[in-house]
PDB file of C-alpha atoms in Angstrom:
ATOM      1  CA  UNK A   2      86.455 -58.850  81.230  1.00 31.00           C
ATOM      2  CA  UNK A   3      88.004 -61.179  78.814  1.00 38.00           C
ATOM      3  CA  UNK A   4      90.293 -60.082  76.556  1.00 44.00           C
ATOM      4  CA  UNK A   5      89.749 -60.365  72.304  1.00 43.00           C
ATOM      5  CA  UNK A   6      92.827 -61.246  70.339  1.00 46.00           C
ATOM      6  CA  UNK A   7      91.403 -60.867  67.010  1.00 46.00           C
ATOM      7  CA  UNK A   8      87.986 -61.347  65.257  1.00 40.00           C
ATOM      8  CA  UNK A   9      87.510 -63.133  61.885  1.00 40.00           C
ATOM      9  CA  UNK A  10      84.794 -63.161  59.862  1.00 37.00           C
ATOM     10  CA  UNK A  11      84.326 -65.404  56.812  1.00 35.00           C
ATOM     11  CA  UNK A  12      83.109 -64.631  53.854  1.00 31.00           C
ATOM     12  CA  UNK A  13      78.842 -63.763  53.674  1.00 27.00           C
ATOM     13  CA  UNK A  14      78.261 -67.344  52.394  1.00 30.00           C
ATOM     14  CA  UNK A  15      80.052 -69.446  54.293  1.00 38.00           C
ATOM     15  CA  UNK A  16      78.276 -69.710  58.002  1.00 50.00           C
ATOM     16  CA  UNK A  17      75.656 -67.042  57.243  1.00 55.00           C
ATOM     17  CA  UNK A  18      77.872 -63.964  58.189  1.00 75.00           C
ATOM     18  CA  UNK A  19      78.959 -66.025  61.769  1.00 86.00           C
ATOM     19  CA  UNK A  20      82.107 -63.740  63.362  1.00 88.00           C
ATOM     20  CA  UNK A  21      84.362 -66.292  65.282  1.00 92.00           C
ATOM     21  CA  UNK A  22      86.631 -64.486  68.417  1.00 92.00           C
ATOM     22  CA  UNK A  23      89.906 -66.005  70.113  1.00 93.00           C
ATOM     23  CA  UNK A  24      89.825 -64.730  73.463  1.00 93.00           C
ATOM     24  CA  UNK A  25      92.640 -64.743  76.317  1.00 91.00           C
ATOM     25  CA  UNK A  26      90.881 -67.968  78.390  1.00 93.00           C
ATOM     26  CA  UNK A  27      91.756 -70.257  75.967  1.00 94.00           C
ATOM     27  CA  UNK A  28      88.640 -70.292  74.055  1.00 94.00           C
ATOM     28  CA  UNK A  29      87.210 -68.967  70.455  1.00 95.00           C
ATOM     29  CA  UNK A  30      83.590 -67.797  70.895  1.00 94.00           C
ATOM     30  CA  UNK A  31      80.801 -67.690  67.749  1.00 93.00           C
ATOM     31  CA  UNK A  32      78.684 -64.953  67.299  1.00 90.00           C
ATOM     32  CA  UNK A  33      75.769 -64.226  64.680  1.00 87.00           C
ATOM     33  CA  UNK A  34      74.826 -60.475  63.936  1.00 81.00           C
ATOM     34  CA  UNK A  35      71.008 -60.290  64.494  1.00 80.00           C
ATOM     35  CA  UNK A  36      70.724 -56.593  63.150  1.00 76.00           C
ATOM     36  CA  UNK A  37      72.918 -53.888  61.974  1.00 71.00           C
ATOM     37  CA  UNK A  38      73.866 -53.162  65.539  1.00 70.00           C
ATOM     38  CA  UNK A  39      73.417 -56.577  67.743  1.00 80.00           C
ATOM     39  CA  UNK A  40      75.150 -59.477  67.836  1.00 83.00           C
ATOM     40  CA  UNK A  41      74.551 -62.485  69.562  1.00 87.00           C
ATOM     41  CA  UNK A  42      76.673 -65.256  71.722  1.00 90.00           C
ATOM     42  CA  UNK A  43      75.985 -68.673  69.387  1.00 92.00           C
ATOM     43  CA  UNK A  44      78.590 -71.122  71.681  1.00 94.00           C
ATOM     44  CA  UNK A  45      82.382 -71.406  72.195  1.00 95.00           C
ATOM     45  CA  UNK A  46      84.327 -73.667  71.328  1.00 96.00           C
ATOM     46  CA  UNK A  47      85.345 -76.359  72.512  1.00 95.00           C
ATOM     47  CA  UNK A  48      81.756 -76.984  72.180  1.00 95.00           C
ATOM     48  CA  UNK A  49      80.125 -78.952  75.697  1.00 94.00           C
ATOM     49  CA  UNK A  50      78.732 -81.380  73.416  1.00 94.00           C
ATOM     50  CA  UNK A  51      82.423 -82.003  71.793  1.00 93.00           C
ATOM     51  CA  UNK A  52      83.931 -82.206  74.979  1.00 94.00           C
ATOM     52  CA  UNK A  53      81.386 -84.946  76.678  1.00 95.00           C
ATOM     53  CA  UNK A  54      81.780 -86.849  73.606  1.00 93.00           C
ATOM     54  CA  UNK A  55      85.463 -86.802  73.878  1.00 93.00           C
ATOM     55  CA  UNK A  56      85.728 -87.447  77.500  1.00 92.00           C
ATOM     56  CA  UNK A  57      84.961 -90.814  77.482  1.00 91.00           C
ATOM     57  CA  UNK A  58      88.246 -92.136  75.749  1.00 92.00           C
ATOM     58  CA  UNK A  59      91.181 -91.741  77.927  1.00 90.00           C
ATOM     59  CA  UNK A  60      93.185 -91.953  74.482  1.00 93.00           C
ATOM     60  CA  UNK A  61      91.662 -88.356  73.994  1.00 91.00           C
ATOM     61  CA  UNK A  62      93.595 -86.543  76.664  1.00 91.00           C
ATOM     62  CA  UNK A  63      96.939 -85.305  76.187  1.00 90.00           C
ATOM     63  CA  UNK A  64      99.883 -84.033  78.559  1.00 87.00           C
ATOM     64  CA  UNK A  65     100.003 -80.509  78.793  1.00 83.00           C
ATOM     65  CA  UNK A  66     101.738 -79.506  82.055  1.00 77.00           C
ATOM     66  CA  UNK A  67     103.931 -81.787  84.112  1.00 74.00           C
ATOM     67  CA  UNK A  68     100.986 -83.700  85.917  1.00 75.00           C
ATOM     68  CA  UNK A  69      97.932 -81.897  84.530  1.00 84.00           C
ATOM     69  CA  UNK A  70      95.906 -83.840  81.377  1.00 89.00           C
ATOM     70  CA  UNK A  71      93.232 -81.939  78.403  1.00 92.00           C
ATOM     71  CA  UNK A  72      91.234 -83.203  76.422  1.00 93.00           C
ATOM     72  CA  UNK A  73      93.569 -82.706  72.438  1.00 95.00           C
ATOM     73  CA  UNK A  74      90.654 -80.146  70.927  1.00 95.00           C
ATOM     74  CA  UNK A  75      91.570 -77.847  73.640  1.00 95.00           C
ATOM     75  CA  UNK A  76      93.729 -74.898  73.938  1.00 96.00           C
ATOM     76  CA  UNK A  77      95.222 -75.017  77.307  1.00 94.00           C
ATOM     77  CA  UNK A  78      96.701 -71.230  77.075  1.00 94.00           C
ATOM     78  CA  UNK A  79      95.551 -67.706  74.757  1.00 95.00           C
ATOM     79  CA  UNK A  80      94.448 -68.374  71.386  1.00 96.00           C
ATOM     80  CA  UNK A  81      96.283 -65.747  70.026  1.00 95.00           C
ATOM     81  CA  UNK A  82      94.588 -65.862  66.082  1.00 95.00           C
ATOM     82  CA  UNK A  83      92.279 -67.482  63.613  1.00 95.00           C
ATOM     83  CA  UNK A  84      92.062 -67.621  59.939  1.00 94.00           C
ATOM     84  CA  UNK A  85      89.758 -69.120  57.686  1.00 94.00           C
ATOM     85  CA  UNK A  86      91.215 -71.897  55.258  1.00 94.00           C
ATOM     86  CA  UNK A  87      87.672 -72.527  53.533  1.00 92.00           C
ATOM     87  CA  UNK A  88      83.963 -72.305  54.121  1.00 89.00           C
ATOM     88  CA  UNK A  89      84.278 -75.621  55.701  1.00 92.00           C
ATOM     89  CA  UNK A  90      87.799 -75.223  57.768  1.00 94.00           C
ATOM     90  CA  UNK A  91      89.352 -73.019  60.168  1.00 95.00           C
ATOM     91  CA  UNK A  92      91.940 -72.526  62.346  1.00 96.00           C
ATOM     92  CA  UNK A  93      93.163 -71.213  65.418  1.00 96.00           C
ATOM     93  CA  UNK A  94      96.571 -70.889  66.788  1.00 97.00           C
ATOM     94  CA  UNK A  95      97.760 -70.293  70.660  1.00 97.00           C
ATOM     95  CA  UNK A  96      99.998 -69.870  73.188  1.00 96.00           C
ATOM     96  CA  UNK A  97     100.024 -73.615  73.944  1.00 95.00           C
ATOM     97  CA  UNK A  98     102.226 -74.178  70.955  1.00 96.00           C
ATOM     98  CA  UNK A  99      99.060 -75.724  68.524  1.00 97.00           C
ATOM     99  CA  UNK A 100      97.649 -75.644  65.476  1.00 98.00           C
ATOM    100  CA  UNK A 101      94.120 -76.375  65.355  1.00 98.00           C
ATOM    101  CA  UNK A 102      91.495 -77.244  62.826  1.00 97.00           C
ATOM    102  CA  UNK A 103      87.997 -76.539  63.232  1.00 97.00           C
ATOM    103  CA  UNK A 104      84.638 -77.600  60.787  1.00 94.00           C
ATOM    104  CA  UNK A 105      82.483 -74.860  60.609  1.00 92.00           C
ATOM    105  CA  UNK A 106      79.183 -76.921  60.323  1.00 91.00           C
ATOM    106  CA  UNK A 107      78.940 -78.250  63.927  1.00 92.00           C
ATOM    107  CA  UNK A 108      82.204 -76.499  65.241  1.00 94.00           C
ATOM    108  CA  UNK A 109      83.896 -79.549  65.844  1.00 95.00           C
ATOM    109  CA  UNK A 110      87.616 -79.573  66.207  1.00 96.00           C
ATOM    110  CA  UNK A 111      89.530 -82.263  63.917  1.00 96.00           C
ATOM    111  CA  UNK A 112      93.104 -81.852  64.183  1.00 97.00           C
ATOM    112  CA  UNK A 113      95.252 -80.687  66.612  1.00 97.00           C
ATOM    113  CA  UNK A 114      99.089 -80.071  65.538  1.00 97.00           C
ATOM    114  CA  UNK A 115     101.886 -79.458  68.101  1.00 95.00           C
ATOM    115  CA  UNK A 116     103.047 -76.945  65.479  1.00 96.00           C
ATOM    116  CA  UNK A 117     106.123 -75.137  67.130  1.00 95.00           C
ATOM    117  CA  UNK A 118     108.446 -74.886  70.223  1.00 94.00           C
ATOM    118  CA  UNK A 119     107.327 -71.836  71.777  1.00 95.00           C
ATOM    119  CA  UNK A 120     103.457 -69.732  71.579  1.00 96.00           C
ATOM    120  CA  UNK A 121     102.287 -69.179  68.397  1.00 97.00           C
ATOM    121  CA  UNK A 122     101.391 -65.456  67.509  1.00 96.00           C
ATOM    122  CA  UNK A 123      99.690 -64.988  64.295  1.00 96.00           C
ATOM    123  CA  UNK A 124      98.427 -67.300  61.267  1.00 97.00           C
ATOM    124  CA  UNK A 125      97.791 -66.715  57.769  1.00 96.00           C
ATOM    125  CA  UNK A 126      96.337 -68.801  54.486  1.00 95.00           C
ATOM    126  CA  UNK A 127      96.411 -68.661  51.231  1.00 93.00           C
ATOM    127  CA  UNK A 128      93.892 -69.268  48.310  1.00 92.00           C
ATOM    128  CA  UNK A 129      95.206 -72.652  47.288  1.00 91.00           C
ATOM    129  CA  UNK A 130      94.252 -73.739  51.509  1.00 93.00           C
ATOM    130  CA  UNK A 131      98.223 -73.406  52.522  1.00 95.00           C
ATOM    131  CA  UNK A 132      98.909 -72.291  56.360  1.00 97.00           C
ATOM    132  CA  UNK A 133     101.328 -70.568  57.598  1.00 97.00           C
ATOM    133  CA  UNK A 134     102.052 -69.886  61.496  1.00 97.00           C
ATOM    134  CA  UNK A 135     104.152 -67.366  63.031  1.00 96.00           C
ATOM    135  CA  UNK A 136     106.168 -68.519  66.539  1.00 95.00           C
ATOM    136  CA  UNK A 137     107.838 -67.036  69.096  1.00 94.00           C
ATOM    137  CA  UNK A 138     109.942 -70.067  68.565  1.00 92.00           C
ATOM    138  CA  UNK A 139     111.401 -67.319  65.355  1.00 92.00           C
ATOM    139  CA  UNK A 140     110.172 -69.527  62.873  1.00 93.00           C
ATOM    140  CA  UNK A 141     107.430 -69.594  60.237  1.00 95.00           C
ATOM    141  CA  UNK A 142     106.416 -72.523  59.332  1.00 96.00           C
ATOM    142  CA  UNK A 143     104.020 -73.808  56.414  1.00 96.00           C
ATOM    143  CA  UNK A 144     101.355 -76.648  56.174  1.00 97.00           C
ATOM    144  CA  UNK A 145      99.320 -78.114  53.649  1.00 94.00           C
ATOM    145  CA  UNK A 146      96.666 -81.203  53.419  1.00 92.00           C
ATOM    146  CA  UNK A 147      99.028 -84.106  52.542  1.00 91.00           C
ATOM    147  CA  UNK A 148      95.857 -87.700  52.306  1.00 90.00           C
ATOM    148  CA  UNK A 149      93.334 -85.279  54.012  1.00 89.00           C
ATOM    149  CA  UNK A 150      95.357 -83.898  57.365  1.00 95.00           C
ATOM    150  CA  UNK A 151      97.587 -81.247  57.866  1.00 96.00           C
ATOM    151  CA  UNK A 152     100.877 -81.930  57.895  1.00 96.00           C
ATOM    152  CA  UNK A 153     103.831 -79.547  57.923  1.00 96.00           C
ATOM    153  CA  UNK A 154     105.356 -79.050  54.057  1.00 93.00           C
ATOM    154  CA  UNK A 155     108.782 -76.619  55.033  1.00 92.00           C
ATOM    155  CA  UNK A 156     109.989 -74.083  57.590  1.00 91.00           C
ATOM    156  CA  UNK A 157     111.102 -71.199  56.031  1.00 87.00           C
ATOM    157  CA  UNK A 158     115.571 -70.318  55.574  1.00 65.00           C
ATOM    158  CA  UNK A 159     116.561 -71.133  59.006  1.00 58.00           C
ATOM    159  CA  UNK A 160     119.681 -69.199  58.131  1.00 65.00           C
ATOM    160  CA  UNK A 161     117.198 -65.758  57.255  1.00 60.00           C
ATOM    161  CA  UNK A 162     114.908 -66.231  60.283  1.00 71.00           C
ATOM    162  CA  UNK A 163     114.112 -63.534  62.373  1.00 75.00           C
ATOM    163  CA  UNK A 164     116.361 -63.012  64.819  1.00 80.00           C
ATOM    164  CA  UNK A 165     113.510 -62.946  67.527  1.00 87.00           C
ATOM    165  CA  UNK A 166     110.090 -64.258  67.493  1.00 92.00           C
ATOM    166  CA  UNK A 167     107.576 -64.015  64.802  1.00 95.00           C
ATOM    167  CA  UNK A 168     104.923 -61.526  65.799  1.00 96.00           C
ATOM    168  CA  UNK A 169     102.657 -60.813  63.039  1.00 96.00           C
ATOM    169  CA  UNK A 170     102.121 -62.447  59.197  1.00 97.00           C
ATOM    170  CA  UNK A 171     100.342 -61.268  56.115  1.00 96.00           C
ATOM    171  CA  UNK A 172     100.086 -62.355  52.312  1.00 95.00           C
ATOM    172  CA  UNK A 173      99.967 -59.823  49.895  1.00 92.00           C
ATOM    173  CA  UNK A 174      96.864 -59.424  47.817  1.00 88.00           C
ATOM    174  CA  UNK A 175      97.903 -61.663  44.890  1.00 88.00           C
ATOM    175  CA  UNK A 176      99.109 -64.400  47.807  1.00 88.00           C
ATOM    176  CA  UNK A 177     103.038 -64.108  45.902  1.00 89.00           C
ATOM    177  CA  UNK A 178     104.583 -62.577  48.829  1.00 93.00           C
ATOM    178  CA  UNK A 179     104.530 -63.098  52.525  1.00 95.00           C
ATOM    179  CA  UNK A 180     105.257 -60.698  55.152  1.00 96.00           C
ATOM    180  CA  UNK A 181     106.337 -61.353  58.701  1.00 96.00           C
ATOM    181  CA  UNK A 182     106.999 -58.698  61.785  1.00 96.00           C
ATOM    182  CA  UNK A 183     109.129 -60.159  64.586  1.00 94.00           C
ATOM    183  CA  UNK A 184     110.671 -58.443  67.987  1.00 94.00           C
ATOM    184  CA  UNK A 185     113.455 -57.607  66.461  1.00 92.00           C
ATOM    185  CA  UNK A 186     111.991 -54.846  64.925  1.00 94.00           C
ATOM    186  CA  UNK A 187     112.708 -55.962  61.350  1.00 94.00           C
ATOM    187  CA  UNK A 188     109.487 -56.973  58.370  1.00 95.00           C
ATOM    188  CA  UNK A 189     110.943 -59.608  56.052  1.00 95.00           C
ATOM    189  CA  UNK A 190     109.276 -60.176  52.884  1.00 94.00           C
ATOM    190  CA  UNK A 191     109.299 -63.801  51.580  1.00 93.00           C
ATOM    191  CA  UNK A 192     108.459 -64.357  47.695  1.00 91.00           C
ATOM    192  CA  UNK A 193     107.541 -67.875  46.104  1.00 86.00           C
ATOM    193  CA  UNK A 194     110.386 -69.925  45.517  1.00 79.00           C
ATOM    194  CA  UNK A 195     110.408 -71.051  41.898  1.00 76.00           C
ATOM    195  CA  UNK A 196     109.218 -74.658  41.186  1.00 68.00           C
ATOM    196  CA  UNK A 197     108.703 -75.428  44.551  1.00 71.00           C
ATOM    197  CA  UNK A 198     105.919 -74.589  47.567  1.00 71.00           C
ATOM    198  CA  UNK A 199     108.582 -72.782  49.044  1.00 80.00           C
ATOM    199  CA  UNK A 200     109.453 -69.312  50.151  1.00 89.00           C
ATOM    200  CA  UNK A 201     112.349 -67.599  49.906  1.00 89.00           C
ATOM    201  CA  UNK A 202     113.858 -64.556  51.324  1.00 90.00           C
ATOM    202  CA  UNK A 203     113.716 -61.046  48.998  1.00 90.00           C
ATOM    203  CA  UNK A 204     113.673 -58.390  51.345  1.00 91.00           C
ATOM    204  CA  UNK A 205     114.200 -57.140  55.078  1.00 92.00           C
ATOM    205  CA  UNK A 206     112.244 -53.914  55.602  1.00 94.00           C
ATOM    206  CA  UNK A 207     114.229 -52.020  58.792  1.00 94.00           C
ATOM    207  CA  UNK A 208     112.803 -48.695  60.162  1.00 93.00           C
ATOM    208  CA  UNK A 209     111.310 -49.782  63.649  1.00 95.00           C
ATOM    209  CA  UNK A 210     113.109 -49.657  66.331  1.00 94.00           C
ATOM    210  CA  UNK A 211     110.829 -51.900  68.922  1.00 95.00           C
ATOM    211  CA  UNK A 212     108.855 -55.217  67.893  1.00 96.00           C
ATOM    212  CA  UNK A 213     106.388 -55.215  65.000  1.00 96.00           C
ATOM    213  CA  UNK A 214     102.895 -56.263  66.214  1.00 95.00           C
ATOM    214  CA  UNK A 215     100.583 -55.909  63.069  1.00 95.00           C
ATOM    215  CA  UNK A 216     100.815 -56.011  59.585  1.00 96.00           C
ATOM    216  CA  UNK A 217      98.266 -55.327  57.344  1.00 94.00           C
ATOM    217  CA  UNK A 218      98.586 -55.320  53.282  1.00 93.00           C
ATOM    218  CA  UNK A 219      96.201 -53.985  50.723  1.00 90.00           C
ATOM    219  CA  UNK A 220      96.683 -52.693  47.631  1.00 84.00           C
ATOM    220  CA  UNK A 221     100.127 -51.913  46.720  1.00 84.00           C
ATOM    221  CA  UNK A 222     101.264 -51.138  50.256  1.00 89.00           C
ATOM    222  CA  UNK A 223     102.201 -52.949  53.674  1.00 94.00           C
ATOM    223  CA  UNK A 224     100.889 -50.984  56.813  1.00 94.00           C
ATOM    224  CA  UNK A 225     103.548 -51.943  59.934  1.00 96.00           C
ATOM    225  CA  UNK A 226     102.663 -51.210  63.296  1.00 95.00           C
ATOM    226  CA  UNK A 227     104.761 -51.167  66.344  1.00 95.00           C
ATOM    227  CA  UNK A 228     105.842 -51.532  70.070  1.00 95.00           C
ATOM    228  CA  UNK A 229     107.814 -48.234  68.813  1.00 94.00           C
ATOM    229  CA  UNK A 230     104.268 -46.508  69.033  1.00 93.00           C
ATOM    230  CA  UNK A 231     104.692 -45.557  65.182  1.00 93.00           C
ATOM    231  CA  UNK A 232     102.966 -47.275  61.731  1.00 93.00           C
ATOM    232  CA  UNK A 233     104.941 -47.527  58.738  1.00 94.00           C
ATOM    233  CA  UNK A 234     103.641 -47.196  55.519  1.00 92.00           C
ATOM    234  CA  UNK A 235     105.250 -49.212  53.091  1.00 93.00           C
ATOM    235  CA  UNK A 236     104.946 -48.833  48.797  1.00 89.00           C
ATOM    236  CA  UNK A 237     106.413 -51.570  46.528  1.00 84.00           C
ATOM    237  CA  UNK A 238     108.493 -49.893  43.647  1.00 75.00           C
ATOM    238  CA  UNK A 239     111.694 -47.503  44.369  1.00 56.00           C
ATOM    239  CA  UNK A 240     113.957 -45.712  42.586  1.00 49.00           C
ATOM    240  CA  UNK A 241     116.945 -47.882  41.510  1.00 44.00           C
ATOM    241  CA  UNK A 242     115.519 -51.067  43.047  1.00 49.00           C
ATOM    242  CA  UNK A 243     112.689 -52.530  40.745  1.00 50.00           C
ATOM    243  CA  UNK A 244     109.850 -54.280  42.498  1.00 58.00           C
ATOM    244  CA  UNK A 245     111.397 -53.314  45.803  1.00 84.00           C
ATOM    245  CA  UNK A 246     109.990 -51.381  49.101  1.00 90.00           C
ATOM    246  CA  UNK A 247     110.509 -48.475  50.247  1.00 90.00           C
ATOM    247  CA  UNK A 248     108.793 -45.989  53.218  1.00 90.00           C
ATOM    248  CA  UNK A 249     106.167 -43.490  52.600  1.00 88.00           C
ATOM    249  CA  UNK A 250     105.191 -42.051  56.075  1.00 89.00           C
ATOM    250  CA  UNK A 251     105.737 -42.628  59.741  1.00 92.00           C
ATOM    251  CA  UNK A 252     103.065 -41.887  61.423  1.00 89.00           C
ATOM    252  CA  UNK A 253     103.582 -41.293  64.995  1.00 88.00           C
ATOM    253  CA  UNK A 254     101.780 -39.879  67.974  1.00 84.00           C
ATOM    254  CA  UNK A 255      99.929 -42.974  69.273  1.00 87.00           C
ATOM    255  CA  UNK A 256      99.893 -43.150  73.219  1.00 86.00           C
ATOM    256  CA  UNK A 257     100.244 -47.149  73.151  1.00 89.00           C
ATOM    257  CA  UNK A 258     102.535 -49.890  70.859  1.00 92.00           C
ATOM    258  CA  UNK A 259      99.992 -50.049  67.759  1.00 91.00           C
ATOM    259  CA  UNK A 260      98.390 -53.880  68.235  1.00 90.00           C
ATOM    260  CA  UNK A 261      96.002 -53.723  65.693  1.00 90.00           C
ATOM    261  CA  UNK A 262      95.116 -52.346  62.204  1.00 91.00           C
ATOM    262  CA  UNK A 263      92.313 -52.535  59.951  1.00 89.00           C
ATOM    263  CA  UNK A 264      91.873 -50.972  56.207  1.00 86.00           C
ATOM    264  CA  UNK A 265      89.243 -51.408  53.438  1.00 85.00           C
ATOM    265  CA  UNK A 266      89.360 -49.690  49.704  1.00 82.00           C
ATOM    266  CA  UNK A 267      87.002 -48.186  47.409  1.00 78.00           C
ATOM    267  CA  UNK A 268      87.500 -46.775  44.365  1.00 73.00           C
ATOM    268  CA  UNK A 269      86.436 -43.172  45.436  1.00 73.00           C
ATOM    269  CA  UNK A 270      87.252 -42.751  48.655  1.00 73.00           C
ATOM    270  CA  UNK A 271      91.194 -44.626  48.436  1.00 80.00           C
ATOM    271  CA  UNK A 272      92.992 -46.845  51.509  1.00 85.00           C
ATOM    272  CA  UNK A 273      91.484 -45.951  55.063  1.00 85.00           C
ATOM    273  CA  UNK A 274      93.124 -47.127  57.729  1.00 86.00           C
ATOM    274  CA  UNK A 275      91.721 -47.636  60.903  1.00 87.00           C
ATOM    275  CA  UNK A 276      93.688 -47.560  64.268  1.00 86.00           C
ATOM    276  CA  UNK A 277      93.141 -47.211  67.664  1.00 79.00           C
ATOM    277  CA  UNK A 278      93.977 -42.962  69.027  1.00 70.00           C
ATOM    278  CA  UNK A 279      94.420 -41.483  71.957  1.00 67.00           C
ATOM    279  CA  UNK A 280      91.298 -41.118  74.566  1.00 68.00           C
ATOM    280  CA  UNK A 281      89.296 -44.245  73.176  1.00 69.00           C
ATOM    281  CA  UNK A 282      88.842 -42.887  69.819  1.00 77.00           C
ATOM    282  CA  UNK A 283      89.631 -44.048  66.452  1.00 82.00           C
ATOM    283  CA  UNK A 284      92.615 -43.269  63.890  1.00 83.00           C
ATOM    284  CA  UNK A 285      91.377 -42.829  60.453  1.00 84.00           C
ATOM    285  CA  UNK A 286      94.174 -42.627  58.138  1.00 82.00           C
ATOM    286  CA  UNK A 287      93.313 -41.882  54.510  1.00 85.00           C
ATOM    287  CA  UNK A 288      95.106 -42.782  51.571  1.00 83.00           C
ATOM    288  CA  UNK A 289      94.518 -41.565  48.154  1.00 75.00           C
ATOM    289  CA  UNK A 290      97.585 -41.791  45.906  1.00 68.00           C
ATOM    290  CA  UNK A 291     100.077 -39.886  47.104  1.00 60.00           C
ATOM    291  CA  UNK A 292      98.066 -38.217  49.166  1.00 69.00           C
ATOM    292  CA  UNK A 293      97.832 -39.224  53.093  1.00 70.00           C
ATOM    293  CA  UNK A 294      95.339 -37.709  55.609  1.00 69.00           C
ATOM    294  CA  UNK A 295      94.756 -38.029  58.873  1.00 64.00           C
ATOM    295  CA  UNK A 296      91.817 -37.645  61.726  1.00 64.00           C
ATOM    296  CA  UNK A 297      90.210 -39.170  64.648  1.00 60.00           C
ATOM    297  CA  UNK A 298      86.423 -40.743  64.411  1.00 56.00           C
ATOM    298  CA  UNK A 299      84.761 -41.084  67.845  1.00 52.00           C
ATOM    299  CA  UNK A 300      83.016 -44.104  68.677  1.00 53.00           C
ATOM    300  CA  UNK A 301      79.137 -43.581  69.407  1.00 44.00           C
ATOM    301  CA  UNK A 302      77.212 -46.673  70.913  1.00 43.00           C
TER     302      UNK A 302
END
């Protein structure tokens, strides 16, 4: 069975409700829902059409491995994420070290960056169309459209990197900060550098004690989760430290290092937080103010 990374879907008008998957054999798969409860297989990408059309040029192939060739609009190890930049764009990062870009009208790929120096974990984007890629490399690095192709626009303080790789990455709801989990353990918090397109260090967020594999924001808080088997809950504001964060739960008892989290918000019901429990079942957490709760839904087909 292949294995999903991570699931994106774009907003309802931009490829009529199409979910796009990055799967561990290199490839990112397209789905359409065809009722509430069915979904259905569309094509993966590389498309076949894509890669005859490709193949003809030798100028299209690319060395990936000492005497082995592929064609540049394919991943040649795990796509690890994707991320939408508009209704038109995507992109997918992976393993093989790339950033690429993807149209979503006849899911052809049309860039292909050799982004970092090690895999590439997670990747994020911002409203105004800015990317930013997480590496196991322990950089971040940022790229904008510079005469209609990506190119990269700054890597953030070298000197206040992680001091392992970069894990997981997620903007804030506003877009003004950026938050990255690495191995070491630690979530830094990056604000907008003033007068530039920059980010600079504000905060490093310690509590973990094994890598941090997810992040999730909404709201006023940052959900962590960890190798460490724990989440974090995170609120912005503290006593004697304006604007800062501080923690507002551990929540332990998870059986595996916490890979994934989810959350949506309502007005009546608060934050819930959805997590995978013990047995196959599923973590609700329930936020409400101050007020935290916690229980397990199970799954019914």
């Amino acid at each position: 069975m292949r294995n999903i990374f991570n699931l994106t879907q774009p907003t309802p008008s931009s490829t009529n409700g199409n979910i796009y998957t990055a799967h561990h054999d290199n490839k990112i798969r397209v789905w359409i829902i065809i009722n509430d409860k069915q979904h259905k297989h569309i094509t993966t990408l590389p498309t076949l059409e894509d890669k005859l059309l490709r193949s003809v040029s030798p100028k299209n192939y690319v060395n990936v491995r000492r005497h082995k060739r592929k064609l540049w609009i394919q991943h040649y190890d795990a796509v690890s994420a994707l991320a939408f930049i508009t209704d038109e764009l995507f992109c997918s990062v992976s393993w093989d070290k790339c950033l690429k870009i993807w149209r979503t009208s006849d899911f052809r790929c049309v860039q292909s960056i050799q982004a970092h120096d090690d895999a590439i974990n997670d990747v994020v984007v911002s409203a105004n169309g800015t990317i930013f890629t997480g590496s196991a490399d322990c950089k971040i690095k940022m790229w904008g459209k510079v005469y209609g192709k990506y190119e990269l626009i700054a890597t953030l303080d070298n000197n206040n990197k992680h001091k392992s790789g970069v894990n997981a990455l997620v903007l804030n709801d506003d877009g003004l900060l950026l938050f990255s989990g690495g191995s070491d353990g630690a979530v830094l918090v990056w604000g907008k550098e003033h007068g530039s397109n920059g980010r600079v260090l504000t905060e490093v967020l310690r509590g973990h004690c094994k890598a941090v594999l997810c992040l999730i924001s909404v709201c006023d808080l940052l959900l962590s989760g960890s190798a460490d088997r724990t989440v974090r809950i995170w609120r912005r504001g503290c006593e004697g430290k304006l604007g800062g964060f501080y923690c507002l739960k551990v929540l332990g008892g998870y059986e595996r290092p916490v890979r994934s989290l989810v959350a949506d918000y309502d007005c009546k019901s608060g934050i819930r937080v959805f997590s995978e429990g013990p047995n196959g079942v599923i973590r609700l957490i329930t936020i409400k103010g101050l007020n935290i709760s916690d229980s397990m839904l199970i799954l019914v087909s």
